[in-house]
PDB file of C-alpha atoms in Angstrom:
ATOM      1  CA  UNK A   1      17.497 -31.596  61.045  1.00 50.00           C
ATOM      2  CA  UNK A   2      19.452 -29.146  62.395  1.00 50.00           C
ATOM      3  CA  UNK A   3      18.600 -27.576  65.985  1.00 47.00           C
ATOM      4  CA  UNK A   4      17.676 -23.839  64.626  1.00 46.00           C
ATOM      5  CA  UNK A   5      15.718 -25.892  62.087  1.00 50.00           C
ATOM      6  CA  UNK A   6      13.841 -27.891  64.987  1.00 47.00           C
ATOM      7  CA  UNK A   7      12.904 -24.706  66.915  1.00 43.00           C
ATOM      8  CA  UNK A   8      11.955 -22.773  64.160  1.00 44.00           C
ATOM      9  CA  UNK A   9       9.711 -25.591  62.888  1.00 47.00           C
ATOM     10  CA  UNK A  10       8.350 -25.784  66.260  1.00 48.00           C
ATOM     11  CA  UNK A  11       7.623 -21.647  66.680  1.00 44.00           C
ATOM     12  CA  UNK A  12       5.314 -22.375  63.345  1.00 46.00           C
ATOM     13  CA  UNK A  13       3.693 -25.250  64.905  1.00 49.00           C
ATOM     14  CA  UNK A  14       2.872 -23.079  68.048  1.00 43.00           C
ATOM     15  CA  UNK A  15       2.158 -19.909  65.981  1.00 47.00           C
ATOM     16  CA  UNK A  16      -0.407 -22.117  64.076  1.00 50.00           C
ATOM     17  CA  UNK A  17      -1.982 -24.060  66.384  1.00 56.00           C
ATOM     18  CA  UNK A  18      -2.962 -20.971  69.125  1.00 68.00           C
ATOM     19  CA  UNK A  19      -3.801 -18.836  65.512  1.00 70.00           C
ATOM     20  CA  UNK A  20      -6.547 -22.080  64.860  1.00 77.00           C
ATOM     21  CA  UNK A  21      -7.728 -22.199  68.328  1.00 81.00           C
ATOM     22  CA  UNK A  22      -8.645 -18.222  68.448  1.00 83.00           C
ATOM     23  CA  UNK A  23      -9.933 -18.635  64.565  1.00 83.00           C
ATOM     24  CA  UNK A  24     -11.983 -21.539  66.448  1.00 86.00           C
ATOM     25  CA  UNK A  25     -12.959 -19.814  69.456  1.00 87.00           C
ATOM     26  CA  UNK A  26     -14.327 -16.896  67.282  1.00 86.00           C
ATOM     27  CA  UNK A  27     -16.073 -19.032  65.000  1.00 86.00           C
ATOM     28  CA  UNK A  28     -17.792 -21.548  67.641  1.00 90.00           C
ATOM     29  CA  UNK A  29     -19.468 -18.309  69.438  1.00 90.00           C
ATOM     30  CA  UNK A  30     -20.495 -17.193  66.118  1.00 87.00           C
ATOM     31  CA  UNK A  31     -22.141 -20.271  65.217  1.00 89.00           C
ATOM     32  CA  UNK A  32     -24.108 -20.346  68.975  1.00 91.00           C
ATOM     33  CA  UNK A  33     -25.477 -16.961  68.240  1.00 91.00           C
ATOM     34  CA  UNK A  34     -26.301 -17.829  64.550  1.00 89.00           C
ATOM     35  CA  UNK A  35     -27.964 -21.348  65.261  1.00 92.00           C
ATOM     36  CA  UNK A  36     -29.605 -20.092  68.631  1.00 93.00           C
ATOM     37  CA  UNK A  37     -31.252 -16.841  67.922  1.00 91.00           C
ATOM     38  CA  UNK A  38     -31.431 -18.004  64.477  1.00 89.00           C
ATOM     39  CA  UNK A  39     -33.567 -21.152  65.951  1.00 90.00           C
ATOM     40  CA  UNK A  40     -35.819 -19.469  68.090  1.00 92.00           C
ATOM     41  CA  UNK A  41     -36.177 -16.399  65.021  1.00 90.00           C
ATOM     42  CA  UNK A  42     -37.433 -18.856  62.693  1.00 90.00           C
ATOM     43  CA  UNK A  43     -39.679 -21.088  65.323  1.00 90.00           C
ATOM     44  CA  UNK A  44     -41.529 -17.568  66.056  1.00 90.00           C
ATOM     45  CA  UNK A  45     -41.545 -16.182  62.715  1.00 86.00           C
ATOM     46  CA  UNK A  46     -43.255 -19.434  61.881  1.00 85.00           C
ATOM     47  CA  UNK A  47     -46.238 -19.040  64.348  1.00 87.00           C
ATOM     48  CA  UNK A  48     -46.668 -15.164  63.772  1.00 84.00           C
ATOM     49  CA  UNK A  49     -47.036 -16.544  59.839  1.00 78.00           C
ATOM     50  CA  UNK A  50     -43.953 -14.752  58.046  1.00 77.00           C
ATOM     51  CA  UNK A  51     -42.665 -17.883  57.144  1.00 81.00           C
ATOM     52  CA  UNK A  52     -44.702 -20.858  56.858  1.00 85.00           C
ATOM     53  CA  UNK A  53     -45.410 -22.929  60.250  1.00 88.00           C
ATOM     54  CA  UNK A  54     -43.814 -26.195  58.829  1.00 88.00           C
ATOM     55  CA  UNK A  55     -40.710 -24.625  57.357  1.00 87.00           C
ATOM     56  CA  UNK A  56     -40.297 -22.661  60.607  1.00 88.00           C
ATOM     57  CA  UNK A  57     -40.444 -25.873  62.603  1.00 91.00           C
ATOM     58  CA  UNK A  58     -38.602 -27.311  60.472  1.00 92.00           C
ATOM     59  CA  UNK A  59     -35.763 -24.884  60.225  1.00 92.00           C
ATOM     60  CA  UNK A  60     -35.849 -24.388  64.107  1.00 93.00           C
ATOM     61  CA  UNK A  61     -34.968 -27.947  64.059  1.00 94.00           C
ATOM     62  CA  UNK A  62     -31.894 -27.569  62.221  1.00 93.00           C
ATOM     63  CA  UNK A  63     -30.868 -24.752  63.231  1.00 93.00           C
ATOM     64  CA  UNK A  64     -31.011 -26.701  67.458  1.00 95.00           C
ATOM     65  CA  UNK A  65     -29.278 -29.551  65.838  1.00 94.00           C
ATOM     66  CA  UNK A  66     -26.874 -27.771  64.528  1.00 93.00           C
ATOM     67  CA  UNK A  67     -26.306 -25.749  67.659  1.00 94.00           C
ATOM     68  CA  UNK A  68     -25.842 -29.006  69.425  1.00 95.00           C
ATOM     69  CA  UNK A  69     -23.357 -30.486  66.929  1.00 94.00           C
ATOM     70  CA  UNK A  70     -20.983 -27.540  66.802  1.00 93.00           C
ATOM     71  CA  UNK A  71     -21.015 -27.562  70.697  1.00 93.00           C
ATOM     72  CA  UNK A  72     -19.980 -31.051  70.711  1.00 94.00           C
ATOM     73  CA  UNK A  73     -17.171 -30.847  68.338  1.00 93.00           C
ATOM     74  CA  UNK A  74     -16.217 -27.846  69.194  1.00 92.00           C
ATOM     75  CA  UNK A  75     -15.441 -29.429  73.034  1.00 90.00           C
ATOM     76  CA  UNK A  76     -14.187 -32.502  71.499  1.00 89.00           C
ATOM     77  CA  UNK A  77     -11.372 -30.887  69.025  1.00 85.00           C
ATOM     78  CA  UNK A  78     -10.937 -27.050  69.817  1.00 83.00           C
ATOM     79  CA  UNK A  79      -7.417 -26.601  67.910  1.00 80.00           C
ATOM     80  CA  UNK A  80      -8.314 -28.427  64.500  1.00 80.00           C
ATOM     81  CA  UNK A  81      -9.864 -28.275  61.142  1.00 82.00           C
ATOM     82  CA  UNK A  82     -13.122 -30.096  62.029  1.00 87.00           C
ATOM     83  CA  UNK A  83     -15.136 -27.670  63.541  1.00 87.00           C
ATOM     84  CA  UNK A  84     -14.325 -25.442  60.686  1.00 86.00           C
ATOM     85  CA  UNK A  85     -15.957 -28.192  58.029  1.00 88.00           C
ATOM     86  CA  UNK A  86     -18.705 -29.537  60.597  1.00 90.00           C
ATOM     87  CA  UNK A  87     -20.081 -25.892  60.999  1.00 89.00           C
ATOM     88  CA  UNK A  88     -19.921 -24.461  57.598  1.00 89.00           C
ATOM     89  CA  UNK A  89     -22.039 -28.138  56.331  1.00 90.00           C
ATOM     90  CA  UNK A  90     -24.221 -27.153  59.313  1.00 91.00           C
ATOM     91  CA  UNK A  91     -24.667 -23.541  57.623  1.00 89.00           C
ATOM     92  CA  UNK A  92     -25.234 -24.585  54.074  1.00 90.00           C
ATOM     93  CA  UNK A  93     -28.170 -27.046  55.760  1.00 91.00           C
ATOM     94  CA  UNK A  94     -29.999 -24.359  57.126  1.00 91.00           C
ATOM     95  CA  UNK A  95     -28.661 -22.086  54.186  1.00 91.00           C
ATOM     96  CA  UNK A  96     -30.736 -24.855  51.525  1.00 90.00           C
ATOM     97  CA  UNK A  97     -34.156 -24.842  54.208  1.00 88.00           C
ATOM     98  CA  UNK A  98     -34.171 -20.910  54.238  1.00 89.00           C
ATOM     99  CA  UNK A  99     -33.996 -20.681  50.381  1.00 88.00           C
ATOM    100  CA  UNK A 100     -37.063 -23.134  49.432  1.00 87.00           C
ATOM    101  CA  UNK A 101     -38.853 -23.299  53.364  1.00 85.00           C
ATOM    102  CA  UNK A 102     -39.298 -19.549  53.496  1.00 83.00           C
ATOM    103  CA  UNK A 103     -41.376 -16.959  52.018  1.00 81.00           C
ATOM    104  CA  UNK A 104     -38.398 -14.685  52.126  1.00 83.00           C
ATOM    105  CA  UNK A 105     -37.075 -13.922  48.381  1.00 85.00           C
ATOM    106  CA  UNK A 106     -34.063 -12.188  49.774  1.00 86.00           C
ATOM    107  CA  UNK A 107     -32.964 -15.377  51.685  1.00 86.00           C
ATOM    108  CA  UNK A 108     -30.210 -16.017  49.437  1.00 86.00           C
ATOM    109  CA  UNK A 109     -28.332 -13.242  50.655  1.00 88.00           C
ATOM    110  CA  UNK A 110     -27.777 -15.615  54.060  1.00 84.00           C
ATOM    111  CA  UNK A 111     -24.765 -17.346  52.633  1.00 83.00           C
ATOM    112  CA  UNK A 112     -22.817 -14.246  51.963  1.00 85.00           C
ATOM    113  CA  UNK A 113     -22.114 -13.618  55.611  1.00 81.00           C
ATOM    114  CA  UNK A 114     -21.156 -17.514  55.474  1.00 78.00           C
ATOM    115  CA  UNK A 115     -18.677 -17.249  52.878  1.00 82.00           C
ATOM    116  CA  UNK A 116     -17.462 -13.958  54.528  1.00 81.00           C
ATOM    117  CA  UNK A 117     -16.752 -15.824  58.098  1.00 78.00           C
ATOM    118  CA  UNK A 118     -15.033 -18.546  56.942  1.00 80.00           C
ATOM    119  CA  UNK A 119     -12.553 -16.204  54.861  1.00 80.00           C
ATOM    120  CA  UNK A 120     -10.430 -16.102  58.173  1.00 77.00           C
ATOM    121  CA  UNK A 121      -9.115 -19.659  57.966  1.00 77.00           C
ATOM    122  CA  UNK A 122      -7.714 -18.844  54.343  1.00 80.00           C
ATOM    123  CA  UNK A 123      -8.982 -22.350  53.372  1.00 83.00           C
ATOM    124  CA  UNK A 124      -9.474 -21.521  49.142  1.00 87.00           C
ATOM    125  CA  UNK A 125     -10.376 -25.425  49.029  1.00 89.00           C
ATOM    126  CA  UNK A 126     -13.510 -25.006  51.283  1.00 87.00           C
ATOM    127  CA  UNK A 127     -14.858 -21.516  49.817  1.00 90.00           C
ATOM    128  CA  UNK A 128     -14.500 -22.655  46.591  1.00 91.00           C
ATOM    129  CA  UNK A 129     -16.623 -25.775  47.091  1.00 90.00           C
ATOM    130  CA  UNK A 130     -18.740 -23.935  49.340  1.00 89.00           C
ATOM    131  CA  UNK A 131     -19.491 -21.114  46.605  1.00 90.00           C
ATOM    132  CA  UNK A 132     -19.638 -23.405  43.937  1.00 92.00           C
ATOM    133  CA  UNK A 133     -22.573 -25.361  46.467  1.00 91.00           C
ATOM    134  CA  UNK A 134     -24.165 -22.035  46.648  1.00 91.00           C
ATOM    135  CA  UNK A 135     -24.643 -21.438  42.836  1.00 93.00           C
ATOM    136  CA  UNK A 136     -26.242 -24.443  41.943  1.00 93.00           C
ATOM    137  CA  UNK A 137     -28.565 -24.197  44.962  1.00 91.00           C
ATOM    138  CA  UNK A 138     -29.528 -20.577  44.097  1.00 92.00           C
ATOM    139  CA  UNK A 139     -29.427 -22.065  39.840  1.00 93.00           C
ATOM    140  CA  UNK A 140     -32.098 -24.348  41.330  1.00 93.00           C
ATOM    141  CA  UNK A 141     -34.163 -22.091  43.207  1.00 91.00           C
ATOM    142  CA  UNK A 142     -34.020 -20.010  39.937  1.00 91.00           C
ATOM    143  CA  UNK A 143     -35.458 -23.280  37.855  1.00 92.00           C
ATOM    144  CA  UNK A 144     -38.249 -23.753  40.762  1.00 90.00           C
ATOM    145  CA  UNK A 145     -39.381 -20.515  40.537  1.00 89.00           C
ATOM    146  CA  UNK A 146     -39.492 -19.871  36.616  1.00 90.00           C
ATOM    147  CA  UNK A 147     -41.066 -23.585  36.387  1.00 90.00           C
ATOM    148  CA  UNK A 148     -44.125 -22.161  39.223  1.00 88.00           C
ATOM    149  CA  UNK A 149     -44.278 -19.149  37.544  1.00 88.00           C
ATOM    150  CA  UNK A 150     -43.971 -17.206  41.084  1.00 88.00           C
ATOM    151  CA  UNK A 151     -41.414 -15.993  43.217  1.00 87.00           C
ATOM    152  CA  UNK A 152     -40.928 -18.026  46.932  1.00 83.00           C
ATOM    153  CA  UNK A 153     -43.020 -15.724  48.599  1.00 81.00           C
ATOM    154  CA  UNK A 154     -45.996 -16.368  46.085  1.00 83.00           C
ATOM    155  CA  UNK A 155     -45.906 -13.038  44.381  1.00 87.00           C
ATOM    156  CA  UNK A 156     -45.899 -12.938  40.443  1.00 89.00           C
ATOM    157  CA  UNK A 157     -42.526 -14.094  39.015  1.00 87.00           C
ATOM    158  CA  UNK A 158     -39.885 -10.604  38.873  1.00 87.00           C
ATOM    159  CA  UNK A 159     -37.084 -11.549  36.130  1.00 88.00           C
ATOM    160  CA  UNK A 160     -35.206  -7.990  37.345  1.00 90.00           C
ATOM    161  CA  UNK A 161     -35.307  -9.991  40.797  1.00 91.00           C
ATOM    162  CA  UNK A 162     -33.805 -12.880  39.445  1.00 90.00           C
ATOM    163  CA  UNK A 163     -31.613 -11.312  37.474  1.00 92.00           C
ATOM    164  CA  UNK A 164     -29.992  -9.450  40.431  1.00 91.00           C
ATOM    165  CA  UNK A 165     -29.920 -12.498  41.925  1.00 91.00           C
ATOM    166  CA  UNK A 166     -27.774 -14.914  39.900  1.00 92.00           C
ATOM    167  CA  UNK A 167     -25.495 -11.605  39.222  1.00 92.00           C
ATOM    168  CA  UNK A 168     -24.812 -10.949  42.813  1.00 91.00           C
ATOM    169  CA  UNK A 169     -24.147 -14.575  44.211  1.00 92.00           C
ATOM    170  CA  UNK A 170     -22.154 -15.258  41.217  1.00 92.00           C
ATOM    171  CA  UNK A 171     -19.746 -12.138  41.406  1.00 92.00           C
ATOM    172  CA  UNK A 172     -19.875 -12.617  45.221  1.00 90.00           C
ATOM    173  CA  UNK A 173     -18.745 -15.988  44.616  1.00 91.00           C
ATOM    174  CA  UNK A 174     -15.833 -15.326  42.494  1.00 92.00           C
ATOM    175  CA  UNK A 175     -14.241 -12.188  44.664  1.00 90.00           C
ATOM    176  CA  UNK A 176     -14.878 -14.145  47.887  1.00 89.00           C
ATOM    177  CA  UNK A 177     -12.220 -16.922  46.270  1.00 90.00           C
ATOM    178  CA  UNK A 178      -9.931 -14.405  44.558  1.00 90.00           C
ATOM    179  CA  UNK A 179      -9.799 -12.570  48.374  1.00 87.00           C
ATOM    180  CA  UNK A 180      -9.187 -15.651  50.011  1.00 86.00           C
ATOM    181  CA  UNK A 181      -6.570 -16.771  47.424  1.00 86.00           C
ATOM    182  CA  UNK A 182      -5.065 -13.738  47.522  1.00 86.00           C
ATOM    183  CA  UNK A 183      -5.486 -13.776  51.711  1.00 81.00           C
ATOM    184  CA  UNK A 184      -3.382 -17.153  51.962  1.00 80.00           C
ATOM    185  CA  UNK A 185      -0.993 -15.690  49.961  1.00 81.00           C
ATOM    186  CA  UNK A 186       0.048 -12.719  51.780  1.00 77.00           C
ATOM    187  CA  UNK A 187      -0.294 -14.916  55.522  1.00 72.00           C
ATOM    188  CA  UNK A 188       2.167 -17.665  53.955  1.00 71.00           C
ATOM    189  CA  UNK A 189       4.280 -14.641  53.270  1.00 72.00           C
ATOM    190  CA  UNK A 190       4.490 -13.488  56.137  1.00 69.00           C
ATOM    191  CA  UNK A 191       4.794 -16.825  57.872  1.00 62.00           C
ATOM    192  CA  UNK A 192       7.612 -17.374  55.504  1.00 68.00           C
ATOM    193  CA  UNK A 193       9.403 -14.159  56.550  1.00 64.00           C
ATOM    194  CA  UNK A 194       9.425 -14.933  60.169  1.00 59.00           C
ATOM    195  CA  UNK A 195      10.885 -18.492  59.579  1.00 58.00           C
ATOM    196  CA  UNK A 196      13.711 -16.717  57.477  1.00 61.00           C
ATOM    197  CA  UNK A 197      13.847 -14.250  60.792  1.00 55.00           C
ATOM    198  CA  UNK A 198      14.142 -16.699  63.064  1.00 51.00           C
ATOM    199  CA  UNK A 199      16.269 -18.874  60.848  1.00 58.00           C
ATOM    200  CA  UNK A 200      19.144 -15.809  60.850  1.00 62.00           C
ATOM    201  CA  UNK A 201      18.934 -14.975  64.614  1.00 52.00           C
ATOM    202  CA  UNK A 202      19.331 -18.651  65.791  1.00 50.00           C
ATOM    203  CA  UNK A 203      21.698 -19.039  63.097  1.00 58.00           C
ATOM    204  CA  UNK A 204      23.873 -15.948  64.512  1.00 62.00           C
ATOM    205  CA  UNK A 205      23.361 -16.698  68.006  1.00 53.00           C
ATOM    206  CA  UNK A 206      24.203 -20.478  67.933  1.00 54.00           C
ATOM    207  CA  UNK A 207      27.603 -19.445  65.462  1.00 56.00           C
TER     208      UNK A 207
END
């Protein structure tokens, strides 16, 4: 390898690594808001009956394990990928409990600030299989709620509802991936035209 090769490849690595650890930094206060107020939201909304007492308790206990997982990996690796995969299967937990523990129809619009987050990283792999998780889990809270005959919140079933539904998280799902496809495609552009940059003026100044 030749020398301009070795610092260039090293001005990546370093351009990478403190991009991760602010992506990182952003995201792990994020999540402590989310799983914290979140937590205590759903432990009061349970005892003041807008959601039921169990599936508030229940979803306050997520939400504080959660909060105590992403702390911990977020101390142990601040510069890497897992915080990024730990917190979004921490998300999609809660995500599944406020879907079938609530009496909130509209719940499902929850994972559309999770997709939108996680956009930043320009990982297509992990929205993908995140949206894709996110349309069967809405398909079966569809099935649940044509098989009871009522909506979540126990009023009479509302097809327009539904319908609006499976249109929105579905069309959500798809632009969220073509944006992020399209996002990692511009940044490796860009990435690319600094190492050509910095290529040609170590090139120059070492000839």
């Amino acid at each position: 390898m030749r020398a301009s090769d070795f610092i260039i490849h090293n001005i990546l690595m370093l351009i990478g690594d403190e991009r991760m650890k602010t992506l990182n930094k952003v995201v792990f206060g994020l999540m402590v808001y989310v799983f914290a107020s979140g937590g205590l939201g759903f432990l009061i909304a349970g005892f003041i009956d807008v959601v039921p007492l169990v599936g508030g308790c229940i979803l306050f206990a997520k939400c504080m394990i959660s909060l105590g997982i992403t702390i911990y990996v977020y101390k142990k690796d601040n510069e890497g990928d897992t915080l990024k995969n730990v917190s979004m299967v921490c998300l999609m937990i809660v995500y599944v409990g406020m879907i079938f523990l609530t009496k909130v129809d509209a719940a499902y619009a929850f994972g559309f600030v999770v997709l939108c987050v996680y956009v930043l990283f320009f990982d297509v792999k992990l929205i993908t299989i995140t949206g894709i998780s996110m349309i069967i889990l809405n398909a079966i809270s569809v099935v649940v709620r044509l098989v009871n005959n009522k909506m979540h919140s126990g009023k009479p079933i509302d097809g327009r509802f539904i319908f609006v539904q499976c249109v929105c998280v579905c069309a959500f799902v798809v632009i969220i991936i073509i944006v992020t496809h399209l996002s990692k495609k511009f940044n490796d552009e860009k990435i690319r035209k600094i190492e050509i940059f910095f290529s040609t003026f170590l090139t120059c100044l070492i000839s």
